mmCIF file of C-alpha atoms and ligand atoms in Angstrom:
data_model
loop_
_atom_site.group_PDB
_atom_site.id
_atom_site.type_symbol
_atom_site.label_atom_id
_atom_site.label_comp_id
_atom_site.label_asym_id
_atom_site.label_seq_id
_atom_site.Cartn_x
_atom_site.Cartn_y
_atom_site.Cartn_z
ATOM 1 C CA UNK A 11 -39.417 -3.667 -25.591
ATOM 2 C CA UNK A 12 -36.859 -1.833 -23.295
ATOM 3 C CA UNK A 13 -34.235 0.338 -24.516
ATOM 4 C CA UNK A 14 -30.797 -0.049 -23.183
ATOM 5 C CA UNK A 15 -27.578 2.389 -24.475
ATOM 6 C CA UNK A 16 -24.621 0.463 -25.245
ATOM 7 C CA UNK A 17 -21.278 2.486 -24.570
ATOM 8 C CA UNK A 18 -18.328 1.584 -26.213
ATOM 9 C CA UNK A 19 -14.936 2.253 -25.129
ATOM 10 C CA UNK A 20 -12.812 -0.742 -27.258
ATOM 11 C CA UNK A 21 -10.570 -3.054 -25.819
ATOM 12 C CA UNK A 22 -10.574 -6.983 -26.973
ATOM 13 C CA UNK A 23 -14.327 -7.368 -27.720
ATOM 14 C CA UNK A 24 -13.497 -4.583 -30.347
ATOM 15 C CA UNK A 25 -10.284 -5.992 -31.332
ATOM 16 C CA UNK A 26 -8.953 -7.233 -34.594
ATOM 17 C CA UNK A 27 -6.047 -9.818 -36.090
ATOM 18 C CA UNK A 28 -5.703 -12.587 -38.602
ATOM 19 C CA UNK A 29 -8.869 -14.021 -39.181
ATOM 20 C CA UNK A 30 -9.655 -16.958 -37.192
ATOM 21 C CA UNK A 31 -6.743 -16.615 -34.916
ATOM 22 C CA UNK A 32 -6.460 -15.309 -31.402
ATOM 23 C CA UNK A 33 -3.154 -13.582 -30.714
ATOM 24 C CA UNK A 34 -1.312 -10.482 -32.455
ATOM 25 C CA UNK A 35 -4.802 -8.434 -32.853
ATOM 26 C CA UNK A 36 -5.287 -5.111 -31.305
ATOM 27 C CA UNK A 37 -7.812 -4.335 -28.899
ATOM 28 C CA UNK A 38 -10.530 -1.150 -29.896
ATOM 29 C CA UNK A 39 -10.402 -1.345 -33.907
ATOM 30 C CA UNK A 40 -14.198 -2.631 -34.617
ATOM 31 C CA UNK A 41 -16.681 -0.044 -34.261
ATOM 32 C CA UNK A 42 -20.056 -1.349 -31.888
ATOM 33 C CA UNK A 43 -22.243 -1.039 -35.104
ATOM 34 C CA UNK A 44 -20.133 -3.827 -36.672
ATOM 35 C CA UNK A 45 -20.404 -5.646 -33.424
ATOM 36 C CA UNK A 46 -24.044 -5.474 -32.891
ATOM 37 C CA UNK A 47 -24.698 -6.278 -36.167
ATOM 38 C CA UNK A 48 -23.236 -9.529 -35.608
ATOM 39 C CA UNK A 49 -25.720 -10.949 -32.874
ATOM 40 C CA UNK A 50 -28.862 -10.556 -34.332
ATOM 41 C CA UNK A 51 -30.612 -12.070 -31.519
ATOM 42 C CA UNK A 52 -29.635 -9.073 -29.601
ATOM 43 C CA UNK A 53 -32.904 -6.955 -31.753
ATOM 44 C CA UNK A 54 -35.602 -9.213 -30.136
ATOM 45 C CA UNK A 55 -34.045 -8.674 -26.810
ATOM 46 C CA UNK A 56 -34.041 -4.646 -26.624
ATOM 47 C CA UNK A 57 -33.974 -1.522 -28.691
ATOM 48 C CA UNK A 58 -30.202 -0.634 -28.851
ATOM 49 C CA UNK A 59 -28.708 3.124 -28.677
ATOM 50 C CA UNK A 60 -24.818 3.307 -29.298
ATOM 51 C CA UNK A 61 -22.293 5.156 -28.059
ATOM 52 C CA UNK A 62 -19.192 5.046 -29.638
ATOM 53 C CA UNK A 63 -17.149 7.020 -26.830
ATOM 54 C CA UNK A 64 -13.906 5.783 -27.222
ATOM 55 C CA UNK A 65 -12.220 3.170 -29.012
ATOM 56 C CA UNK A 66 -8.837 2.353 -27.106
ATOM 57 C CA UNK A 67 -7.127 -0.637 -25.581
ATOM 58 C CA UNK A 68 -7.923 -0.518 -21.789
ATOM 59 C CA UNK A 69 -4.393 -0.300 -21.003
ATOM 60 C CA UNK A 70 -4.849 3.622 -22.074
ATOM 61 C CA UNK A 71 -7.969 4.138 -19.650
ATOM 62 C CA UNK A 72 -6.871 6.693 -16.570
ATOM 63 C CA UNK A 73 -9.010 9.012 -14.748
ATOM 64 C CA UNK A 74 -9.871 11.745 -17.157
ATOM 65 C CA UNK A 75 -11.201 8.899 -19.084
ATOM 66 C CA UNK A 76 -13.246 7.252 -16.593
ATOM 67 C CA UNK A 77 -14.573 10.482 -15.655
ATOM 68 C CA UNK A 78 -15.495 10.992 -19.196
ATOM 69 C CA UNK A 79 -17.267 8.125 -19.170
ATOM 70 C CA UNK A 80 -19.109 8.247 -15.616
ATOM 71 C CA UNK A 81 -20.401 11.907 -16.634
ATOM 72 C CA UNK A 82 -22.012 10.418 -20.034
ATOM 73 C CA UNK A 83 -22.972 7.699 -18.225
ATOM 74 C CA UNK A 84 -25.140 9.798 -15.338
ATOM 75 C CA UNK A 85 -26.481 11.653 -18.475
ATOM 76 C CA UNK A 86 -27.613 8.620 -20.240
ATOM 77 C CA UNK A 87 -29.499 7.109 -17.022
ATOM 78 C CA UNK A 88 -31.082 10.502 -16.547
ATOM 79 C CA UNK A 89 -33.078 9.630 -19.881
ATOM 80 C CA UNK A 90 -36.468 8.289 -19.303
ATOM 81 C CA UNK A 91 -36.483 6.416 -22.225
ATOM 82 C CA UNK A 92 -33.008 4.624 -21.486
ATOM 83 C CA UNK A 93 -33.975 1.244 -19.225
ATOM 84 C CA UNK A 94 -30.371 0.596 -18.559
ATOM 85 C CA UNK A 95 -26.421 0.819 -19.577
ATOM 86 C CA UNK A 96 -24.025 -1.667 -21.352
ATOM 87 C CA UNK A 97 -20.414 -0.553 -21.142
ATOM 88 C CA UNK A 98 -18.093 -3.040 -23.568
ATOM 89 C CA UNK A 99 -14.536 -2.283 -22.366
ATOM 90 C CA UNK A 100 -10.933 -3.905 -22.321
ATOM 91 C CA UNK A 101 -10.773 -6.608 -19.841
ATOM 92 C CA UNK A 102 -7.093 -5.919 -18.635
ATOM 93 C CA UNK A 103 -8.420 -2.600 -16.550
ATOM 94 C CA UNK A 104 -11.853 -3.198 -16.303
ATOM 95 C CA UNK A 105 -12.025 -3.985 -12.502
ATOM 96 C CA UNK A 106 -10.693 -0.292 -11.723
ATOM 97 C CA UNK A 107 -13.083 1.283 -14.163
ATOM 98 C CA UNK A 108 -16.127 -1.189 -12.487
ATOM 99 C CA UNK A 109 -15.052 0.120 -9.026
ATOM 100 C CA UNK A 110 -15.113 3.985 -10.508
ATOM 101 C CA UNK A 111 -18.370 3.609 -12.172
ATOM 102 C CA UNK A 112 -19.607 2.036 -9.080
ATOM 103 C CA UNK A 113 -19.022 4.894 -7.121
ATOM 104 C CA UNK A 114 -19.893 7.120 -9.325
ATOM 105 C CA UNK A 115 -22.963 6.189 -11.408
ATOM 106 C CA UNK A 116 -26.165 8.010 -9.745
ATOM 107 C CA UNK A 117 -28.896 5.381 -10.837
ATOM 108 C CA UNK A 118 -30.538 2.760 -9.728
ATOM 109 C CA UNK A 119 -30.425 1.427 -13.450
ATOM 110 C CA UNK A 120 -28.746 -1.615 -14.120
ATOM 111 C CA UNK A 121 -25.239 -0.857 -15.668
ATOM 112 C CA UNK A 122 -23.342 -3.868 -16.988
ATOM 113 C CA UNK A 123 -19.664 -3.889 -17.654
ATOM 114 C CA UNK A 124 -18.577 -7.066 -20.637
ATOM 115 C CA UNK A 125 -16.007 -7.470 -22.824
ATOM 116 C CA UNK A 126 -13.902 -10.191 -24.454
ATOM 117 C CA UNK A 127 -10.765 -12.466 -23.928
ATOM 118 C CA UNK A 128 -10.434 -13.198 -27.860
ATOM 119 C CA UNK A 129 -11.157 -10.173 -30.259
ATOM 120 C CA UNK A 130 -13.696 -10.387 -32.783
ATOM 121 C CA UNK A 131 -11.784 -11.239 -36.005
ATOM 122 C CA UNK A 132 -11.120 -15.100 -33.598
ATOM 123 C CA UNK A 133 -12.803 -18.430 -34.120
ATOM 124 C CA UNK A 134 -14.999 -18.899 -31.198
ATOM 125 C CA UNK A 135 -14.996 -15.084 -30.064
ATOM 126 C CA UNK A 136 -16.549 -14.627 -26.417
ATOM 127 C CA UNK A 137 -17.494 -10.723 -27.355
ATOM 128 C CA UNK A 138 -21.007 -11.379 -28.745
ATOM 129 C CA UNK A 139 -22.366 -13.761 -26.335
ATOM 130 C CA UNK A 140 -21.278 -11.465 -23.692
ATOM 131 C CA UNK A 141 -22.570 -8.490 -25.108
ATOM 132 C CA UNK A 142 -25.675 -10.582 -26.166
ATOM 133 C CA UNK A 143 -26.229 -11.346 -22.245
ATOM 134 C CA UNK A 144 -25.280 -8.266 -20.688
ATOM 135 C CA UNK A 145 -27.784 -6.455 -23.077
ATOM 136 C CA UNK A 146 -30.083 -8.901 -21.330
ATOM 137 C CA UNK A 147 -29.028 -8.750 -18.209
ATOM 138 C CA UNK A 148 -29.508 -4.904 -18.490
ATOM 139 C CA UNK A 149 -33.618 -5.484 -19.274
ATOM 140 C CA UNK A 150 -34.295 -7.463 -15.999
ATOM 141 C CA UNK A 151 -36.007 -6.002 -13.280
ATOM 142 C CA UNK A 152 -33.674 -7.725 -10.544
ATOM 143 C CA UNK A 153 -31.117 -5.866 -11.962
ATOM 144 C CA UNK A 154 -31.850 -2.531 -10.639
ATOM 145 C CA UNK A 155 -30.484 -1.422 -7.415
ATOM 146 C CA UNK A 156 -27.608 -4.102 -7.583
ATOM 147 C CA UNK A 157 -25.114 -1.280 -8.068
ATOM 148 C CA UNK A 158 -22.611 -1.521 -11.274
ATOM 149 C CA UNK A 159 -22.198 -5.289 -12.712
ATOM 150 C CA UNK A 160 -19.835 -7.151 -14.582
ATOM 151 C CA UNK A 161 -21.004 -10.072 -17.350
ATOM 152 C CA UNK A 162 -18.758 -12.950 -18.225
ATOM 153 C CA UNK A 163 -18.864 -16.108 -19.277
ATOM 154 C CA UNK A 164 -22.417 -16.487 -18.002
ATOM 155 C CA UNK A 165 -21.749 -14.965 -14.600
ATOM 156 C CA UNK A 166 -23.008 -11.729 -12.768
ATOM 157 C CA UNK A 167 -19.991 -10.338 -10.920
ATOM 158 C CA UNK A 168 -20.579 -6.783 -8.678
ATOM 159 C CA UNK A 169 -18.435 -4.188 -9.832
ATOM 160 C CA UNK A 170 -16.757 -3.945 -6.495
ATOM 161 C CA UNK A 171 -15.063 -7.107 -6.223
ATOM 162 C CA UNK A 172 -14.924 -8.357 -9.968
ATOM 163 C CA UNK A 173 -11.277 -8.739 -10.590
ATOM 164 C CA UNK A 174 -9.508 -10.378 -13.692
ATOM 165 C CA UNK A 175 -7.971 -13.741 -12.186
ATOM 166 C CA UNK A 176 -6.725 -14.971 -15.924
ATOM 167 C CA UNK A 177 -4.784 -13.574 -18.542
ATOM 168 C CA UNK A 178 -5.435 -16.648 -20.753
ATOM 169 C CA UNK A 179 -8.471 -18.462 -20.498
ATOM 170 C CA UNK A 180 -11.914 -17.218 -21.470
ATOM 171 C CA UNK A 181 -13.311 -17.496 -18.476
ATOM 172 C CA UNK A 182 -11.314 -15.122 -17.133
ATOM 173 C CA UNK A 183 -13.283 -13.098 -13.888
ATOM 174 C CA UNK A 184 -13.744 -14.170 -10.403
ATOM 175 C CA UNK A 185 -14.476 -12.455 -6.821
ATOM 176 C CA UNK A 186 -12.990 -14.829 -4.955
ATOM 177 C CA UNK A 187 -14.311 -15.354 -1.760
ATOM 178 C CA UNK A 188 -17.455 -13.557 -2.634
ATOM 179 C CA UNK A 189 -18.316 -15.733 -5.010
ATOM 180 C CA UNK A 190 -20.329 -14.116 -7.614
ATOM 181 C CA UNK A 191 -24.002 -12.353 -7.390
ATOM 182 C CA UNK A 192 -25.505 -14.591 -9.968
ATOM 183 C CA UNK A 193 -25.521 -17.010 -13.274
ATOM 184 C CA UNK A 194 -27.285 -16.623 -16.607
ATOM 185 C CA UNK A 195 -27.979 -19.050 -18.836
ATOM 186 C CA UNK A 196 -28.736 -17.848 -22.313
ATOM 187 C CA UNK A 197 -31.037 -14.429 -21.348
ATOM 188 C CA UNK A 198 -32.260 -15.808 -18.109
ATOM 189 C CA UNK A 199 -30.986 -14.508 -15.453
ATOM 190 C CA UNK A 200 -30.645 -16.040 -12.196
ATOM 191 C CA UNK A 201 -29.178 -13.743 -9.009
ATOM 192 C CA UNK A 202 -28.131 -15.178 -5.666
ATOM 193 C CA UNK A 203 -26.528 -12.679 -3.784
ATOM 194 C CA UNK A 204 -25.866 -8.909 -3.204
ATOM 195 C CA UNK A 205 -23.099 -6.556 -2.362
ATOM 196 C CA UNK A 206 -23.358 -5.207 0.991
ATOM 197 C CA UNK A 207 -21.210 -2.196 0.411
ATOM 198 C CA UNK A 208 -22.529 1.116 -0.368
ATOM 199 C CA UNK A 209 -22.740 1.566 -4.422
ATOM 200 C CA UNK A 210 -24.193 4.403 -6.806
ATOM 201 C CA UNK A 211 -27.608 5.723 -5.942
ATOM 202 C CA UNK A 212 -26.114 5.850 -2.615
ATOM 203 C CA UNK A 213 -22.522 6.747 -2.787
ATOM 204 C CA UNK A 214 -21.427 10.119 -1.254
ATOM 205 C CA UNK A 215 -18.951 10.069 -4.632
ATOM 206 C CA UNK A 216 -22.036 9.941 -7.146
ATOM 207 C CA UNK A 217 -23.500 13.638 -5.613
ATOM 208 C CA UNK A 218 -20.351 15.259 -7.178
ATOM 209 C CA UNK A 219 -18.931 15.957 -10.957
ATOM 210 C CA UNK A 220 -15.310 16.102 -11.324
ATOM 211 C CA UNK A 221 -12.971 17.565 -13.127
ATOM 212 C CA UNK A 222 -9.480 15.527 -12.186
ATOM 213 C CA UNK A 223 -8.523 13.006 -9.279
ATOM 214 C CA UNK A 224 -5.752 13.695 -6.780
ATOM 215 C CA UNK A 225 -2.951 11.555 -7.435
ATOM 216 C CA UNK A 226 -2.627 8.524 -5.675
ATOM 217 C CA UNK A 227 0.023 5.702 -6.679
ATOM 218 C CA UNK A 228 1.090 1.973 -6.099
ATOM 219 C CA UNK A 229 3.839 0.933 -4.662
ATOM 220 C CA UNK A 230 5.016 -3.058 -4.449
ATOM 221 C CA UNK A 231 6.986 -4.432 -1.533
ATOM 222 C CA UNK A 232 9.036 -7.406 -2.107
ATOM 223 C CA UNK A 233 11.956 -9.150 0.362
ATOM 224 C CA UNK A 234 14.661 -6.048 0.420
ATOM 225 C CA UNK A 235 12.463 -3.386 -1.399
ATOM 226 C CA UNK A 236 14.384 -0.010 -0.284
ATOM 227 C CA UNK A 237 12.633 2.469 0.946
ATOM 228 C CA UNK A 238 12.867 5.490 -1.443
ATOM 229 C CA UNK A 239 10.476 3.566 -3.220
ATOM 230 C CA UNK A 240 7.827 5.739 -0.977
ATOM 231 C CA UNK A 241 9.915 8.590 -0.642
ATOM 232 C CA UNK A 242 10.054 8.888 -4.536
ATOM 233 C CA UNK A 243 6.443 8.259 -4.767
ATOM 234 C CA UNK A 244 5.458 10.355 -2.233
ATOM 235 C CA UNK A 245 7.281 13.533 -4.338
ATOM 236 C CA UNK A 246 4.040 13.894 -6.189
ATOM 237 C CA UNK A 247 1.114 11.735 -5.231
ATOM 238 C CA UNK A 248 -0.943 12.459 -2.390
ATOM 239 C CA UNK A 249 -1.880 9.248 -1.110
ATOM 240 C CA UNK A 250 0.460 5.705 -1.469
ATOM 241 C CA UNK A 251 -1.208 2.131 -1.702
ATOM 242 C CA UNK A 252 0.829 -0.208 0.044
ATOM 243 C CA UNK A 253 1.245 -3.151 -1.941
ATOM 244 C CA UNK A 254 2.326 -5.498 1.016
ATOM 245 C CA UNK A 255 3.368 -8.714 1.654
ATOM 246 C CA UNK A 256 1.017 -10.879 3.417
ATOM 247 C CA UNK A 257 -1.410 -8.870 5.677
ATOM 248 C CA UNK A 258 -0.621 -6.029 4.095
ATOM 249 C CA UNK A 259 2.967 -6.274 5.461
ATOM 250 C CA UNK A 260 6.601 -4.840 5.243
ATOM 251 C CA UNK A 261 9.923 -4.373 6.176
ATOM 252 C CA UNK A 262 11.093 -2.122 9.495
ATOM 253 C CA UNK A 263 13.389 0.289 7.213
ATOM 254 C CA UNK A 264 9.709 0.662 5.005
ATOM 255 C CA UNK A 265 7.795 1.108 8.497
ATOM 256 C CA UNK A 266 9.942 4.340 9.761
ATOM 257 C CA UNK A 267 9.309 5.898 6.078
ATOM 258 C CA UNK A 268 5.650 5.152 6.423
ATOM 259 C CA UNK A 269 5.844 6.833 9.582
ATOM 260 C CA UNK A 270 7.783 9.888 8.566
ATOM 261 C CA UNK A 271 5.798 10.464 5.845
ATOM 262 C CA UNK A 272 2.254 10.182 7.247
ATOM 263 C CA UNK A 273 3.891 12.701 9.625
ATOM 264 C CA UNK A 274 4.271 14.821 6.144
ATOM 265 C CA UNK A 275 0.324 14.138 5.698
ATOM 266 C CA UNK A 276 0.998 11.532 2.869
ATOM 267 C CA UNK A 277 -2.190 8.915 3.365
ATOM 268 C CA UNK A 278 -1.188 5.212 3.395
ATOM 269 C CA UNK A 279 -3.830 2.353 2.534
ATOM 270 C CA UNK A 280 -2.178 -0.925 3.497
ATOM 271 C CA UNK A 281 -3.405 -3.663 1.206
ATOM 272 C CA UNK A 282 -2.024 -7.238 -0.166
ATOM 273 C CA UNK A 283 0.145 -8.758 -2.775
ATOM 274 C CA UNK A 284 -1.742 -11.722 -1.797
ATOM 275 C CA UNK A 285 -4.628 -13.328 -3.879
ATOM 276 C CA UNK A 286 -7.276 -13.613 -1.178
ATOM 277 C CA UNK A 287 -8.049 -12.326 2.768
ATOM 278 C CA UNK A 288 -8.420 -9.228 4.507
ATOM 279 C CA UNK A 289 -6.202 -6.276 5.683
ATOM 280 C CA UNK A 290 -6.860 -5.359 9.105
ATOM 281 C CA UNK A 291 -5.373 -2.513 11.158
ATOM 282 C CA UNK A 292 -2.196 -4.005 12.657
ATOM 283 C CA UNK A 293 -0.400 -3.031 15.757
ATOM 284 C CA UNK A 294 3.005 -4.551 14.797
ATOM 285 C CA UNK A 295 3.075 -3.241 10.941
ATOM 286 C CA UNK A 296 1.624 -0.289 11.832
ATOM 287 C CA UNK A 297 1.886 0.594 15.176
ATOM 288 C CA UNK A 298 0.677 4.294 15.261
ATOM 289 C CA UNK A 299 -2.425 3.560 12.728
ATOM 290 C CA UNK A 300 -1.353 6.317 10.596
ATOM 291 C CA UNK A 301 -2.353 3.764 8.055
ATOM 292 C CA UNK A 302 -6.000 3.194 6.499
ATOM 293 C CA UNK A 303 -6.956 -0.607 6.347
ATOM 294 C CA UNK A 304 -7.573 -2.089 2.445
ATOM 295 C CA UNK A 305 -9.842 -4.916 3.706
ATOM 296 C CA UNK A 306 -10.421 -6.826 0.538
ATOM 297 C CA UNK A 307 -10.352 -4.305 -2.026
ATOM 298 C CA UNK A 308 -7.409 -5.118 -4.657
ATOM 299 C CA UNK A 309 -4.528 -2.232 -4.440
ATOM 300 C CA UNK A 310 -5.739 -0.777 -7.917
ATOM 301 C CA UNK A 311 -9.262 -0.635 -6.222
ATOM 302 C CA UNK A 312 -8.450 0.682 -2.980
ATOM 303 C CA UNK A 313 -6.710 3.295 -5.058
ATOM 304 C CA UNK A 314 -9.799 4.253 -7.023
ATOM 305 C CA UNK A 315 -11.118 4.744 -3.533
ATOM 306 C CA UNK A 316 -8.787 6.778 -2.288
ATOM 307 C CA UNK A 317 -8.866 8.925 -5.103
ATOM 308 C CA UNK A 318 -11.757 10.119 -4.521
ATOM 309 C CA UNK A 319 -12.350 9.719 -0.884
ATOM 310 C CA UNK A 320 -9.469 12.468 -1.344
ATOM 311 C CA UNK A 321 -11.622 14.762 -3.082
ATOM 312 C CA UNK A 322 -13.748 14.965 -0.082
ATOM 313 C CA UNK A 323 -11.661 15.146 2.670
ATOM 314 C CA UNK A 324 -7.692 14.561 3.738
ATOM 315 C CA UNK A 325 -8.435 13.887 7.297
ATOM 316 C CA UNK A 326 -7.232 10.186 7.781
ATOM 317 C CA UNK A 327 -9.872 9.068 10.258
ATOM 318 C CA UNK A 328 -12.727 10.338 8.113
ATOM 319 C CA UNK A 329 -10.961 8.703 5.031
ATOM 320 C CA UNK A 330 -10.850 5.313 7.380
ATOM 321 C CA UNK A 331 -14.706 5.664 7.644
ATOM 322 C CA UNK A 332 -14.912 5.819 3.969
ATOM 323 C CA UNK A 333 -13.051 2.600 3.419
ATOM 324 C CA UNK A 334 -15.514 0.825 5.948
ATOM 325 C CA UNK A 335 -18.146 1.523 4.188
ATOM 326 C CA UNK A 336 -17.707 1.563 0.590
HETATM 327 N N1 LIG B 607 -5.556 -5.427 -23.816
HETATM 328 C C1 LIG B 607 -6.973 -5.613 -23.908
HETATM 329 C C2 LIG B 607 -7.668 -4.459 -23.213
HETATM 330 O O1 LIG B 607 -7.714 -4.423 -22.028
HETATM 331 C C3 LIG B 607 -7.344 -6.920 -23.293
HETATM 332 C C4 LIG B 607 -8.803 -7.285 -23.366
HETATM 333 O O2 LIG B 607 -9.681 -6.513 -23.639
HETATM 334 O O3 LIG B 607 -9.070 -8.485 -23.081
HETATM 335 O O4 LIG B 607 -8.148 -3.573 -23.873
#
């Protein structure tokens, strides 16, 4: 039987309330024992080794943390006796942490990301049958290589592109127009597609250990944001993701700031406040191309990128080769 470490950082799967009910709980109260213990099926699937690493509501994740947990992660992996990784986390930041991990795991193990939309203490909690199938998804063979996963509601997402489309419903993950890399049904597991973008084993980001991120921040544009939104930002972050409208879009008085401060060497990723396309470079938004294009990563996952494309380099054009590939 394989051996797969489950690492537990909290959120909803871990969360507790009023028995039976699925509101007022908090997320990261139950420890993974107690969880494990109730999905017995999960023993004739896998030896199980836990780590307890943290125990928090997602919503308290940032970069030391996923750092933390990459670094434990790429010792676990090194393990011969480990077969593969089973991170239960919060769902609310999950797709940032995916994105980090991907980047940063150096394995060709499978890693699988799960957690819940009702906490455990609810009638009809998802937790255990995802944790049940990403434990199995973790044992299969096709799962190596495929870079970090995501398990939900009986769907393989990549940990690139999964991003949390609900905040209600249990089924509450999507990629949009990527689809999805595969189904399970009970412990079978059934994949269809792959990520084409360069993940883990092969990431330039997984050679390195780190110690912090440069700072890199949001910022939102909406019809008559004012401009000092950047220049504020820009006091102490390196690098700005442009949360624009359509194409990645803005305003004229937000395009003369972007341009006087990549003249400063601030580094601008245009992305979208919109649910689905791409961001291109654009000659009328951004006439110079001081900006780097987002393509279809999310603005909280283009900033994971940047973060630590940053730690590499702060010329733009080698930065703009990084967010073609990866
Ligand atoms: N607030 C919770 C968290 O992200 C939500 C969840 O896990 O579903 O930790």
């Amino acid at each position: 039987m394989k051996t797969i470490a489950i690492v537990a950082t909290g959120g909803t799967i871990a969360g507790t309330g009023k028995q039976g009910k699925t509101v007022a709980y908090r997320a990261g109260e139950m420890n993974v024992d107690e969880i494990i213990q109730s999905i017995p099926m999960i023993q004739d699937i896998a030896n199980i080794k836990e780590y307890q690493l943290m125990n928090i509501d997602s919503n308290e994740m940032n970069p030391q943390r996923w750092i933390e947990l990459s670094r434990i992660i790429n010792e676990i992996v090194q393990d011969e006796h480990i077969d593969g990784v089973v991170v239960t986390h919060g769902t609310d930041t999950l797709d940032e942490t995916a994105y980090f991990l991907t980047l940063t795991i150096h394995s060709a193990k499978p890693v699988v990301m799960t957690g819940a939309m009702r906490p455990a203490t609810a009638t009809s909690a998802d937790g255990p049958y995802n944790l049940y199938q990403a434990v199995c998804l973790a044992t299969h063979e096709e799962a190596h290589h495929q870079g970090v996963m995501g398990l939900f509601s009986n769907t393989i997402y990549s940990g690139r592109d999964i991003q949390k489309v609900n905040n209600y419903k249990i089924d509450a993950f999507d990629q949009k127009a990527f689809g999805c890399l595969g189904y399970m049904q009970d412990h079978e597991v059934y994949f269809f597609s792959k990520t084409f973008k360069t993940h883990t084993l092969n990431s330039l980001f997984s050679k390195s250990s780190y110690h912090d991120l440069p700072s890199v921040g949001i910022v939102y544009f909406y019809a008559g944001a004012s401009c000092q939104l950047l220049y504020d930002m820009a006091k102490n972050h390196h690098g700005i993701i442009l949360t624009g409208s359509g194409s990645g879009n803005y305003s004229e008085e937000w395009l003369s700031a972007i341009n006087d401060l990549s003249s400063q060497g601030i580094i601008f990723v245009r992305c979208s406040r919109v649910a689905q396309g791409i961001v291109f470079d654009d000659d009328i938004f951004d006439p110079h191309h001081y900006c780097i294009s987002g393509n279809t990563l999310t603005p909280q996952k283009a900033r994971v990128l940047l973060m630590l494309a940053l730690t590499q380099t702060t010329k733009r054009e080698e930065i703009r080769k990084i967010f073609n590939e990866y």
